Amino acid sequence: MQTPLARARGAGSAHHGAHHWCAQRVSAVALLPLSLWFLGVLLQLIPADHAAFERWIGAMPNRVLLAALLLALFHHLALGLQTVAEDYLHRADLKTAMVIGIQLGCALLAMTGLLALL
């Protein structure tokens, strides 16, 4: 026999949702100008040859902006996929495995992109 308070303990908020929500919004705001910049650059580089692309990517400001785009993109992706896994997977072990896989996969993809910039 349990009191209503005892039954309710542990079923409420874990108090980490606000940080996750804010981080997702901040990464979305960062992605907006970076994505527009990247789209504009791609449209300008369509008629260019490979040497022009190498010169463009060799400039330090472009590398920094591309690195920021990659980091924001994969962080936002990880946050979004984690939300989907937490909301739609109901087995705790499967949910934990998926969240860990999502975090590792996005980190691996981000590191691969950053190494390609080097």
XYZ file of C-alpha atoms in Angstrom:
118
model
C 0.000 0.000 0.000
C 1.494 3.337 -1.114
C 0.514 6.902 -0.550
C -0.231 9.059 -3.622
C 3.062 10.901 -3.056
C 5.042 7.643 -3.061
C 3.404 6.542 -6.308
C 4.200 9.883 -7.944
C 7.872 9.997 -6.955
C 10.182 9.299 -9.833
C 7.474 9.744 -12.452
C 7.859 13.487 -12.852
C 10.235 15.768 -14.621
C 13.935 14.999 -14.555
C 14.633 18.766 -14.685
C 16.897 18.609 -17.729
C 14.382 19.283 -20.484
C 14.762 23.065 -20.400
C 18.492 22.879 -21.112
C 17.904 20.472 -23.992
C 15.177 22.705 -25.412
C 17.353 25.835 -25.160
C 20.349 24.071 -26.720
C 18.227 22.942 -29.650
C 16.931 26.485 -30.218
C 20.411 28.014 -29.965
C 21.815 25.528 -32.468
C 18.889 26.244 -34.809
C 19.551 29.986 -34.598
C 23.246 29.382 -35.311
C 22.401 27.147 -38.267
C 20.228 29.731 -39.994
C 22.914 32.272 -40.999
C 25.559 29.576 -41.468
C 23.293 27.586 -43.804
C 22.355 30.690 -45.803
C 26.030 31.603 -46.099
C 26.926 28.086 -47.251
C 24.084 27.966 -49.766
C 25.159 31.320 -51.202
C 28.751 30.128 -51.503
C 27.692 26.908 -53.202
C 25.638 28.819 -55.737
C 28.650 31.025 -56.492
C 30.988 28.029 -56.822
C 28.794 26.033 -59.220
C 30.437 27.439 -62.357
C 33.919 27.463 -60.778
C 36.601 24.875 -61.384
C 38.333 22.704 -58.820
C 41.225 25.138 -58.371
C 38.815 27.938 -57.448
C 37.188 25.676 -54.864
C 40.591 24.812 -53.394
C 41.449 28.515 -53.134
C 38.104 29.211 -51.472
C 38.372 26.418 -48.923
C 42.011 27.331 -48.259
C 41.016 30.732 -46.861
C 40.936 30.665 -43.064
C 37.597 32.516 -42.580
C 35.871 29.968 -44.813
C 37.363 27.062 -42.879
C 36.270 28.560 -39.567
C 32.719 29.119 -40.814
C 32.571 25.601 -42.263
C 33.776 24.164 -38.949
C 31.110 26.169 -37.114
C 28.498 24.905 -39.569
C 29.563 21.283 -39.044
C 29.565 21.580 -35.258
C 26.180 23.312 -35.122
C 24.690 20.905 -37.653
C 25.725 17.704 -35.908
C 24.920 19.069 -32.449
C 21.436 20.026 -33.638
C 21.036 16.632 -35.322
C 22.045 14.792 -32.150
C 19.615 16.820 -30.046
C 16.743 16.214 -32.454
C 17.358 12.487 -32.826
C 17.751 12.142 -29.069
C 14.354 13.777 -28.572
C 12.767 11.359 -31.034
C 14.386 8.362 -29.314
C 13.316 9.525 -25.866
C 9.762 10.247 -26.961
C 9.052 7.151 -29.042
C 11.128 4.345 -27.529
C 9.575 2.943 -24.390
C 12.049 0.264 -23.341
C 14.661 1.877 -21.107
C 17.544 -0.306 -22.308
C 16.776 0.316 -25.977
C 16.321 4.033 -25.354
C 19.680 4.275 -23.575
C 21.445 2.341 -26.318
C 19.910 4.516 -29.027
C 20.819 7.777 -27.283
C 24.408 6.596 -26.829
C 24.550 5.465 -30.465
C 23.144 8.779 -31.661
C 25.649 10.773 -29.607
C 28.604 8.653 -30.751
C 27.479 8.630 -34.379
C 27.010 12.387 -34.541
C 30.335 12.982 -32.792
C 32.078 10.645 -35.241
C 30.499 12.395 -38.237
C 31.431 15.826 -36.867
C 35.050 14.738 -36.276
C 35.213 13.260 -39.776
C 34.013 16.532 -41.269
C 36.473 18.574 -39.210
C 39.361 16.301 -40.171
C 38.378 16.682 -43.823
C 38.699 20.459 -43.418
C 42.273 20.040 -42.221
